[in-house]
């Protein structure tokens, strides 16, 4: 197999993966599949320790808020649109509930280098969706119920009048964070019944795993999280994530997703996770 040019590693997951590629022993001269699975499992579960804690804290600090609003707001932070701070979660959730322009303006101040506009447009789009979609009053407690809620959420996104800035990330991240709000439920997700965010680092990691012969296909769509919403691509890419589960026990699709994030991210702070 021709030598694959990997991006310069910025965290331990990427350094260890590069080492596995050097050793070979897998399909077509790529890394050994079982070793890659173990690496993704360990790094993903290490990242999840932080994610479960962050979701629990956000819900604890906002006991009277709509939990779906908290999940949507945390999703903006995990998508690197907003800084994860208690005040951001409070103000974002309040805007989603009340439409307060004061809360929207405060939430927009918690931006990264892309500025306040992606936050404010995402929240406006989210509020439009919450106005159009009837979700349960509490977070769905089973995978089947969560699947039904996601189907309802996606219906207006598929229409010609898709709310602004609701791309692949904002269309799916709330359901990922809802799983992180329920660790036991998250551990049961072993098939692609819930579509998970496929862009950015996840797309990059799936591409790397295809190039190194771990996955049978390249990911569909685009690495851009705010690109046009393509449900077929999101479903196909979640299916690729599910391909990584067989042959290794003790992990879920949420662990796979987080492991892929660690493999595909270019966020320097990820080196402190694993």
PDB file of C-alpha atoms in Angstrom:
ATOM      1  CA  UNK A   1       0.000   0.000   0.000  1.00  0.00           C
ATOM      2  CA  UNK A   2       1.369   3.467  -0.862  1.00  0.00           C
ATOM      3  CA  UNK A   3       2.389   5.422   2.200  1.00  0.00           C
ATOM      4  CA  UNK A   4      -0.493   7.569   3.425  1.00  0.00           C
ATOM      5  CA  UNK A   5       0.378  11.167   4.217  1.00  0.00           C
ATOM      6  CA  UNK A   6      -1.311  11.803   7.550  1.00  0.00           C
ATOM      7  CA  UNK A   7      -1.727  15.315   8.976  1.00  0.00           C
ATOM      8  CA  UNK A   8       0.885  16.225  11.563  1.00  0.00           C
ATOM      9  CA  UNK A   9      -0.326  14.693  14.856  1.00  0.00           C
ATOM     10  CA  UNK A  10      -1.520  17.200  17.440  1.00  0.00           C
ATOM     11  CA  UNK A  11      -2.700  14.778  20.137  1.00  0.00           C
ATOM     12  CA  UNK A  12      -1.836  11.354  21.516  1.00  0.00           C
ATOM     13  CA  UNK A  13      -4.602   9.579  19.592  1.00  0.00           C
ATOM     14  CA  UNK A  14      -3.152  10.821  16.318  1.00  0.00           C
ATOM     15  CA  UNK A  15       0.417   9.990  17.353  1.00  0.00           C
ATOM     16  CA  UNK A  16      -0.583   6.439  18.305  1.00  0.00           C
ATOM     17  CA  UNK A  17      -2.558   6.023  15.080  1.00  0.00           C
ATOM     18  CA  UNK A  18       0.453   7.121  13.043  1.00  0.00           C
ATOM     19  CA  UNK A  19       2.488   4.487  14.879  1.00  0.00           C
ATOM     20  CA  UNK A  20      -0.082   1.814  14.019  1.00  0.00           C
ATOM     21  CA  UNK A  21       0.120   2.837  10.362  1.00  0.00           C
ATOM     22  CA  UNK A  22       3.905   2.473  10.470  1.00  0.00           C
ATOM     23  CA  UNK A  23       3.622  -1.039  11.910  1.00  0.00           C
ATOM     24  CA  UNK A  24       1.033  -2.160   9.363  1.00  0.00           C
ATOM     25  CA  UNK A  25      -0.346  -5.664   9.665  1.00  0.00           C
ATOM     26  CA  UNK A  26      -3.850  -4.750   8.570  1.00  0.00           C
ATOM     27  CA  UNK A  27      -5.854  -4.879   5.319  1.00  0.00           C
ATOM     28  CA  UNK A  28      -3.817  -3.818   2.304  1.00  0.00           C
ATOM     29  CA  UNK A  29      -0.822  -2.999   4.472  1.00  0.00           C
ATOM     30  CA  UNK A  30      -2.745  -0.539   6.615  1.00  0.00           C
ATOM     31  CA  UNK A  31      -2.916  -0.569  10.419  1.00  0.00           C
ATOM     32  CA  UNK A  32      -4.304  -3.591  12.251  1.00  0.00           C
ATOM     33  CA  UNK A  33      -8.074  -3.208  12.574  1.00  0.00           C
ATOM     34  CA  UNK A  34      -8.283  -4.494  16.141  1.00  0.00           C
ATOM     35  CA  UNK A  35      -5.559  -2.091  17.254  1.00  0.00           C
ATOM     36  CA  UNK A  36      -7.375   0.823  15.621  1.00  0.00           C
ATOM     37  CA  UNK A  37     -10.633  -0.201  17.282  1.00  0.00           C
ATOM     38  CA  UNK A  38      -8.966  -0.342  20.688  1.00  0.00           C
ATOM     39  CA  UNK A  39      -7.383   3.071  20.166  1.00  0.00           C
ATOM     40  CA  UNK A  40     -10.678   4.647  19.124  1.00  0.00           C
ATOM     41  CA  UNK A  41     -12.473   3.023  22.053  1.00  0.00           C
ATOM     42  CA  UNK A  42      -9.958   4.177  24.649  1.00  0.00           C
ATOM     43  CA  UNK A  43      -9.639   7.729  23.324  1.00  0.00           C
ATOM     44  CA  UNK A  44     -13.373   8.078  22.718  1.00  0.00           C
ATOM     45  CA  UNK A  45     -14.274   6.909  26.193  1.00  0.00           C
ATOM     46  CA  UNK A  46     -11.658   9.241  27.689  1.00  0.00           C
ATOM     47  CA  UNK A  47     -13.259  12.191  25.872  1.00  0.00           C
ATOM     48  CA  UNK A  48     -16.696  11.017  26.978  1.00  0.00           C
ATOM     49  CA  UNK A  49     -15.756  11.381  30.635  1.00  0.00           C
ATOM     50  CA  UNK A  50     -15.635  15.144  29.996  1.00  0.00           C
ATOM     51  CA  UNK A  51     -18.735  15.116  27.787  1.00  0.00           C
ATOM     52  CA  UNK A  52     -20.951  13.276  30.281  1.00  0.00           C
ATOM     53  CA  UNK A  53     -19.779  15.634  33.029  1.00  0.00           C
ATOM     54  CA  UNK A  54     -20.414  18.753  30.941  1.00  0.00           C
ATOM     55  CA  UNK A  55     -23.943  17.683  30.041  1.00  0.00           C
ATOM     56  CA  UNK A  56     -24.782  16.759  33.631  1.00  0.00           C
ATOM     57  CA  UNK A  57     -23.496  20.122  34.855  1.00  0.00           C
ATOM     58  CA  UNK A  58     -25.417  22.096  32.228  1.00  0.00           C
ATOM     59  CA  UNK A  59     -28.673  20.384  33.142  1.00  0.00           C
ATOM     60  CA  UNK A  60     -28.007  20.751  36.873  1.00  0.00           C
ATOM     61  CA  UNK A  61     -27.379  24.492  36.546  1.00  0.00           C
ATOM     62  CA  UNK A  62     -30.612  25.031  34.576  1.00  0.00           C
ATOM     63  CA  UNK A  63     -33.179  22.838  36.350  1.00  0.00           C
ATOM     64  CA  UNK A  64     -36.208  24.788  35.110  1.00  0.00           C
ATOM     65  CA  UNK A  65     -35.150  25.043  31.480  1.00  0.00           C
ATOM     66  CA  UNK A  66     -36.440  22.882  28.653  1.00  0.00           C
ATOM     67  CA  UNK A  67     -33.825  20.070  28.533  1.00  0.00           C
ATOM     68  CA  UNK A  68     -33.923  20.047  24.725  1.00  0.00           C
ATOM     69  CA  UNK A  69     -32.917  23.715  24.778  1.00  0.00           C
ATOM     70  CA  UNK A  70     -29.961  22.847  27.000  1.00  0.00           C
ATOM     71  CA  UNK A  71     -28.960  20.048  24.634  1.00  0.00           C
ATOM     72  CA  UNK A  72     -29.157  22.344  21.602  1.00  0.00           C
ATOM     73  CA  UNK A  73     -27.084  25.010  23.377  1.00  0.00           C
ATOM     74  CA  UNK A  74     -24.382  22.564  24.480  1.00  0.00           C
ATOM     75  CA  UNK A  75     -24.294  21.281  20.902  1.00  0.00           C
ATOM     76  CA  UNK A  76     -23.291  24.754  19.717  1.00  0.00           C
ATOM     77  CA  UNK A  77     -20.373  24.662  22.154  1.00  0.00           C
ATOM     78  CA  UNK A  78     -19.243  21.205  21.124  1.00  0.00           C
ATOM     79  CA  UNK A  79     -19.385  22.364  17.507  1.00  0.00           C
ATOM     80  CA  UNK A  80     -16.857  25.091  18.426  1.00  0.00           C
ATOM     81  CA  UNK A  81     -19.305  27.858  17.633  1.00  0.00           C
ATOM     82  CA  UNK A  82     -19.623  29.032  21.248  1.00  0.00           C
ATOM     83  CA  UNK A  83     -17.508  28.897  24.391  1.00  0.00           C
ATOM     84  CA  UNK A  84     -18.925  26.453  26.924  1.00  0.00           C
ATOM     85  CA  UNK A  85     -19.692  28.732  29.848  1.00  0.00           C
ATOM     86  CA  UNK A  86     -22.667  28.580  32.254  1.00  0.00           C
ATOM     87  CA  UNK A  87     -23.804  32.061  31.238  1.00  0.00           C
ATOM     88  CA  UNK A  88     -23.853  31.111  27.570  1.00  0.00           C
ATOM     89  CA  UNK A  89     -25.992  28.032  28.229  1.00  0.00           C
ATOM     90  CA  UNK A  90     -28.358  30.091  30.398  1.00  0.00           C
ATOM     91  CA  UNK A  91     -28.776  32.890  27.858  1.00  0.00           C
ATOM     92  CA  UNK A  92     -28.992  30.586  24.816  1.00  0.00           C
ATOM     93  CA  UNK A  93     -31.652  28.421  26.471  1.00  0.00           C
ATOM     94  CA  UNK A  94     -33.584  31.516  27.521  1.00  0.00           C
ATOM     95  CA  UNK A  95     -33.586  32.834  23.958  1.00  0.00           C
ATOM     96  CA  UNK A  96     -34.826  29.489  22.650  1.00  0.00           C
ATOM     97  CA  UNK A  97     -37.647  29.578  25.211  1.00  0.00           C
ATOM     98  CA  UNK A  98     -38.663  33.247  25.123  1.00  0.00           C
ATOM     99  CA  UNK A  99     -37.135  34.840  22.032  1.00  0.00           C
ATOM    100  CA  UNK A 100     -35.444  37.477  24.211  1.00  0.00           C
ATOM    101  CA  UNK A 101     -33.198  39.598  21.996  1.00  0.00           C
ATOM    102  CA  UNK A 102     -31.223  40.611  25.072  1.00  0.00           C
ATOM    103  CA  UNK A 103     -30.396  36.950  25.739  1.00  0.00           C
ATOM    104  CA  UNK A 104     -29.533  36.423  22.063  1.00  0.00           C
ATOM    105  CA  UNK A 105     -27.105  39.337  22.119  1.00  0.00           C
ATOM    106  CA  UNK A 106     -25.426  38.106  25.309  1.00  0.00           C
ATOM    107  CA  UNK A 107     -25.142  34.573  23.891  1.00  0.00           C
ATOM    108  CA  UNK A 108     -23.458  35.974  20.785  1.00  0.00           C
ATOM    109  CA  UNK A 109     -20.620  37.358  22.891  1.00  0.00           C
ATOM    110  CA  UNK A 110     -19.391  33.831  23.709  1.00  0.00           C
ATOM    111  CA  UNK A 111     -17.924  33.283  20.264  1.00  0.00           C
ATOM    112  CA  UNK A 112     -14.682  31.868  18.920  1.00  0.00           C
ATOM    113  CA  UNK A 113     -12.791  33.233  15.921  1.00  0.00           C
ATOM    114  CA  UNK A 114     -15.818  32.923  13.621  1.00  0.00           C
ATOM    115  CA  UNK A 115     -17.564  35.710  15.502  1.00  0.00           C
ATOM    116  CA  UNK A 116     -21.095  36.053  16.912  1.00  0.00           C
ATOM    117  CA  UNK A 117     -23.052  35.563  13.696  1.00  0.00           C
ATOM    118  CA  UNK A 118     -22.898  31.718  13.573  1.00  0.00           C
ATOM    119  CA  UNK A 119     -24.135  31.563  17.171  1.00  0.00           C
ATOM    120  CA  UNK A 120     -26.963  34.011  16.633  1.00  0.00           C
ATOM    121  CA  UNK A 121     -28.070  32.487  13.329  1.00  0.00           C
ATOM    122  CA  UNK A 122     -27.946  28.996  14.833  1.00  0.00           C
ATOM    123  CA  UNK A 123     -30.078  30.076  17.768  1.00  0.00           C
ATOM    124  CA  UNK A 124     -32.561  31.818  15.474  1.00  0.00           C
ATOM    125  CA  UNK A 125     -32.782  28.678  13.359  1.00  0.00           C
ATOM    126  CA  UNK A 126     -33.118  26.536  16.463  1.00  0.00           C
ATOM    127  CA  UNK A 127     -35.942  28.677  17.820  1.00  0.00           C
ATOM    128  CA  UNK A 128     -37.767  28.385  14.493  1.00  0.00           C
ATOM    129  CA  UNK A 129     -37.444  24.615  14.682  1.00  0.00           C
ATOM    130  CA  UNK A 130     -38.646  24.421  18.268  1.00  0.00           C
ATOM    131  CA  UNK A 131     -41.677  26.481  17.221  1.00  0.00           C
ATOM    132  CA  UNK A 132     -42.430  24.088  14.371  1.00  0.00           C
ATOM    133  CA  UNK A 133     -41.696  20.728  16.000  1.00  0.00           C
ATOM    134  CA  UNK A 134     -43.468  19.213  18.998  1.00  0.00           C
ATOM    135  CA  UNK A 135     -40.927  17.323  21.114  1.00  0.00           C
ATOM    136  CA  UNK A 136     -41.590  15.443  24.366  1.00  0.00           C
ATOM    137  CA  UNK A 137     -41.455  17.573  27.516  1.00  0.00           C
ATOM    138  CA  UNK A 138     -38.561  15.455  28.778  1.00  0.00           C
ATOM    139  CA  UNK A 139     -35.622  13.915  26.931  1.00  0.00           C
ATOM    140  CA  UNK A 140     -36.499  10.680  25.166  1.00  0.00           C
ATOM    141  CA  UNK A 141     -35.665   7.747  27.436  1.00  0.00           C
ATOM    142  CA  UNK A 142     -35.249   5.023  24.789  1.00  0.00           C
ATOM    143  CA  UNK A 143     -33.413   4.831  21.477  1.00  0.00           C
ATOM    144  CA  UNK A 144     -36.736   4.214  19.720  1.00  0.00           C
ATOM    145  CA  UNK A 145     -38.294   7.346  21.236  1.00  0.00           C
ATOM    146  CA  UNK A 146     -35.191   9.407  20.453  1.00  0.00           C
ATOM    147  CA  UNK A 147     -35.296   8.153  16.863  1.00  0.00           C
ATOM    148  CA  UNK A 148     -38.917   9.297  16.528  1.00  0.00           C
ATOM    149  CA  UNK A 149     -38.059  12.700  18.003  1.00  0.00           C
ATOM    150  CA  UNK A 150     -35.196  13.096  15.535  1.00  0.00           C
ATOM    151  CA  UNK A 151     -37.478  12.227  12.625  1.00  0.00           C
ATOM    152  CA  UNK A 152     -39.899  14.971  13.703  1.00  0.00           C
ATOM    153  CA  UNK A 153     -37.033  17.447  14.149  1.00  0.00           C
ATOM    154  CA  UNK A 154     -35.697  16.746  10.657  1.00  0.00           C
ATOM    155  CA  UNK A 155     -39.045  17.190   8.845  1.00  0.00           C
ATOM    156  CA  UNK A 156     -38.948  21.015   8.547  1.00  0.00           C
ATOM    157  CA  UNK A 157     -35.210  20.903   7.823  1.00  0.00           C
ATOM    158  CA  UNK A 158     -35.959  18.931   4.679  1.00  0.00           C
ATOM    159  CA  UNK A 159     -38.415  21.546   3.417  1.00  0.00           C
ATOM    160  CA  UNK A 160     -37.445  24.312   0.955  1.00  0.00           C
ATOM    161  CA  UNK A 161     -37.767  26.780   3.843  1.00  0.00           C
ATOM    162  CA  UNK A 162     -35.031  25.206   5.966  1.00  0.00           C
ATOM    163  CA  UNK A 163     -34.251  27.453   8.947  1.00  0.00           C
ATOM    164  CA  UNK A 164     -31.018  29.455   8.615  1.00  0.00           C
ATOM    165  CA  UNK A 165     -27.729  27.919   9.681  1.00  0.00           C
ATOM    166  CA  UNK A 166     -29.242  24.516  10.357  1.00  0.00           C
ATOM    167  CA  UNK A 167     -26.689  22.386   8.534  1.00  0.00           C
ATOM    168  CA  UNK A 168     -25.483  18.883   9.284  1.00  0.00           C
ATOM    169  CA  UNK A 169     -24.146  19.763  12.743  1.00  0.00           C
ATOM    170  CA  UNK A 170     -27.077  21.797  14.075  1.00  0.00           C
ATOM    171  CA  UNK A 171     -29.518  19.284  12.613  1.00  0.00           C
ATOM    172  CA  UNK A 172     -28.073  16.373  14.569  1.00  0.00           C
ATOM    173  CA  UNK A 173     -25.952  17.574  17.505  1.00  0.00           C
ATOM    174  CA  UNK A 174     -28.921  17.983  19.869  1.00  0.00           C
ATOM    175  CA  UNK A 175     -29.625  14.265  19.699  1.00  0.00           C
ATOM    176  CA  UNK A 176     -26.001  13.419  20.401  1.00  0.00           C
ATOM    177  CA  UNK A 177     -26.017  15.693  23.455  1.00  0.00           C
ATOM    178  CA  UNK A 178     -29.334  14.158  24.555  1.00  0.00           C
ATOM    179  CA  UNK A 179     -27.541  10.813  24.618  1.00  0.00           C
ATOM    180  CA  UNK A 180     -24.706  12.308  26.653  1.00  0.00           C
ATOM    181  CA  UNK A 181     -27.330  13.528  29.111  1.00  0.00           C
ATOM    182  CA  UNK A 182     -28.244   9.849  29.659  1.00  0.00           C
ATOM    183  CA  UNK A 183     -25.064   7.739  29.933  1.00  0.00           C
ATOM    184  CA  UNK A 184     -26.857   4.413  30.331  1.00  0.00           C
ATOM    185  CA  UNK A 185     -28.968   5.074  27.231  1.00  0.00           C
ATOM    186  CA  UNK A 186     -25.880   6.204  25.300  1.00  0.00           C
ATOM    187  CA  UNK A 187     -24.178   2.889  26.055  1.00  0.00           C
ATOM    188  CA  UNK A 188     -26.996   1.027  24.245  1.00  0.00           C
ATOM    189  CA  UNK A 189     -26.539   2.805  20.901  1.00  0.00           C
ATOM    190  CA  UNK A 190     -24.879   0.096  18.832  1.00  0.00           C
ATOM    191  CA  UNK A 191     -26.704   0.572  15.509  1.00  0.00           C
ATOM    192  CA  UNK A 192     -27.215   3.724  13.445  1.00  0.00           C
ATOM    193  CA  UNK A 193     -30.754   4.439  14.639  1.00  0.00           C
ATOM    194  CA  UNK A 194     -29.724   7.980  15.615  1.00  0.00           C
ATOM    195  CA  UNK A 195     -27.955  10.105  13.013  1.00  0.00           C
ATOM    196  CA  UNK A 196     -24.844  11.665  14.538  1.00  0.00           C
ATOM    197  CA  UNK A 197     -22.963  14.798  13.390  1.00  0.00           C
ATOM    198  CA  UNK A 198     -20.754  13.794  10.432  1.00  0.00           C
ATOM    199  CA  UNK A 199     -18.782  16.926   9.503  1.00  0.00           C
ATOM    200  CA  UNK A 200     -15.492  18.496  10.489  1.00  0.00           C
ATOM    201  CA  UNK A 201     -13.228  16.171  12.508  1.00  0.00           C
ATOM    202  CA  UNK A 202     -15.578  13.210  12.028  1.00  0.00           C
ATOM    203  CA  UNK A 203     -15.473  13.531   8.240  1.00  0.00           C
ATOM    204  CA  UNK A 204     -11.682  13.872   8.388  1.00  0.00           C
ATOM    205  CA  UNK A 205     -11.308  10.756  10.538  1.00  0.00           C
ATOM    206  CA  UNK A 206     -13.627   8.661   8.358  1.00  0.00           C
ATOM    207  CA  UNK A 207     -11.598   9.748   5.313  1.00  0.00           C
ATOM    208  CA  UNK A 208      -8.347   8.728   7.019  1.00  0.00           C
ATOM    209  CA  UNK A 209      -9.770   5.335   7.985  1.00  0.00           C
ATOM    210  CA  UNK A 210     -10.916   4.742   4.420  1.00  0.00           C
ATOM    211  CA  UNK A 211      -7.511   5.670   3.012  1.00  0.00           C
ATOM    212  CA  UNK A 212      -5.835   3.256   5.448  1.00  0.00           C
ATOM    213  CA  UNK A 213      -8.250   0.418   4.488  1.00  0.00           C
ATOM    214  CA  UNK A 214     -10.103   0.258   7.805  1.00  0.00           C
ATOM    215  CA  UNK A 215     -13.389   1.366   6.236  1.00  0.00           C
ATOM    216  CA  UNK A 216     -14.897   0.048   3.025  1.00  0.00           C
ATOM    217  CA  UNK A 217     -16.043   3.434   1.706  1.00  0.00           C
ATOM    218  CA  UNK A 218     -15.123   7.090   1.883  1.00  0.00           C
ATOM    219  CA  UNK A 219     -17.560   9.355   3.741  1.00  0.00           C
ATOM    220  CA  UNK A 220     -20.296  11.109   1.806  1.00  0.00           C
ATOM    221  CA  UNK A 221     -20.931  14.820   1.627  1.00  0.00           C
ATOM    222  CA  UNK A 222     -18.674  17.544   2.953  1.00  0.00           C
ATOM    223  CA  UNK A 223     -16.496  18.195   5.985  1.00  0.00           C
ATOM    224  CA  UNK A 224     -18.235  21.566   6.464  1.00  0.00           C
ATOM    225  CA  UNK A 225     -20.622  21.500   9.408  1.00  0.00           C
ATOM    226  CA  UNK A 226     -22.752  24.327   8.016  1.00  0.00           C
ATOM    227  CA  UNK A 227     -23.006  22.880   4.503  1.00  0.00           C
ATOM    228  CA  UNK A 228     -26.349  22.043   2.923  1.00  0.00           C
ATOM    229  CA  UNK A 229     -28.206  19.445   4.956  1.00  0.00           C
ATOM    230  CA  UNK A 230     -28.002  16.070   3.221  1.00  0.00           C
ATOM    231  CA  UNK A 231     -29.835  13.370   5.225  1.00  0.00           C
ATOM    232  CA  UNK A 232     -28.646  10.600   2.916  1.00  0.00           C
ATOM    233  CA  UNK A 233     -25.017  11.533   3.554  1.00  0.00           C
ATOM    234  CA  UNK A 234     -25.528  11.822   7.312  1.00  0.00           C
ATOM    235  CA  UNK A 235     -27.222   8.423   7.430  1.00  0.00           C
ATOM    236  CA  UNK A 236     -24.495   6.850   5.278  1.00  0.00           C
ATOM    237  CA  UNK A 237     -21.707   8.313   7.401  1.00  0.00           C
ATOM    238  CA  UNK A 238     -23.346   7.181  10.650  1.00  0.00           C
ATOM    239  CA  UNK A 239     -23.477   3.754   9.014  1.00  0.00           C
ATOM    240  CA  UNK A 240     -19.719   3.944   8.423  1.00  0.00           C
ATOM    241  CA  UNK A 241     -19.261   4.687  12.130  1.00  0.00           C
ATOM    242  CA  UNK A 242     -21.305   1.587  12.924  1.00  0.00           C
ATOM    243  CA  UNK A 243     -18.922  -0.475  10.739  1.00  0.00           C
ATOM    244  CA  UNK A 244     -16.236   0.110  13.346  1.00  0.00           C
ATOM    245  CA  UNK A 245     -18.100  -1.621  16.193  1.00  0.00           C
ATOM    246  CA  UNK A 246     -18.069  -5.328  15.182  1.00  0.00           C
ATOM    247  CA  UNK A 247     -15.117  -7.314  16.451  1.00  0.00           C
ATOM    248  CA  UNK A 248     -14.646  -5.282  19.611  1.00  0.00           C
ATOM    249  CA  UNK A 249     -16.842  -5.328  22.707  1.00  0.00           C
ATOM    250  CA  UNK A 250     -17.598  -2.873  25.462  1.00  0.00           C
ATOM    251  CA  UNK A 251     -18.256   0.242  23.429  1.00  0.00           C
ATOM    252  CA  UNK A 252     -21.077   2.102  21.712  1.00  0.00           C
ATOM    253  CA  UNK A 253     -21.585   4.316  18.687  1.00  0.00           C
ATOM    254  CA  UNK A 254     -21.155   7.343  20.957  1.00  0.00           C
ATOM    255  CA  UNK A 255     -17.693   6.023  21.888  1.00  0.00           C
ATOM    256  CA  UNK A 256     -16.906   5.541  18.195  1.00  0.00           C
ATOM    257  CA  UNK A 257     -18.007   9.092  17.383  1.00  0.00           C
ATOM    258  CA  UNK A 258     -15.832  10.568  20.132  1.00  0.00           C
ATOM    259  CA  UNK A 259     -12.862   8.421  19.119  1.00  0.00           C
ATOM    260  CA  UNK A 260     -13.252   9.657  15.540  1.00  0.00           C
ATOM    261  CA  UNK A 261     -13.316  13.214  16.824  1.00  0.00           C
ATOM    262  CA  UNK A 262      -9.990  12.656  18.563  1.00  0.00           C
ATOM    263  CA  UNK A 263      -8.510  11.157  15.397  1.00  0.00           C
ATOM    264  CA  UNK A 264      -9.774  13.874  13.049  1.00  0.00           C
ATOM    265  CA  UNK A 265      -9.659  17.068  15.103  1.00  0.00           C
ATOM    266  CA  UNK A 266      -7.180  19.908  14.620  1.00  0.00           C
ATOM    267  CA  UNK A 267      -8.033  21.423  18.027  1.00  0.00           C
ATOM    268  CA  UNK A 268      -4.752  21.714  19.897  1.00  0.00           C
ATOM    269  CA  UNK A 269      -6.414  21.402  23.318  1.00  0.00           C
ATOM    270  CA  UNK A 270      -7.466  17.858  22.473  1.00  0.00           C
ATOM    271  CA  UNK A 271      -3.967  16.755  23.525  1.00  0.00           C
ATOM    272  CA  UNK A 272      -5.022  17.191  27.160  1.00  0.00           C
ATOM    273  CA  UNK A 273      -7.784  14.574  26.898  1.00  0.00           C
ATOM    274  CA  UNK A 274      -5.996  11.253  26.262  1.00  0.00           C
TER     275      UNK A 274
END
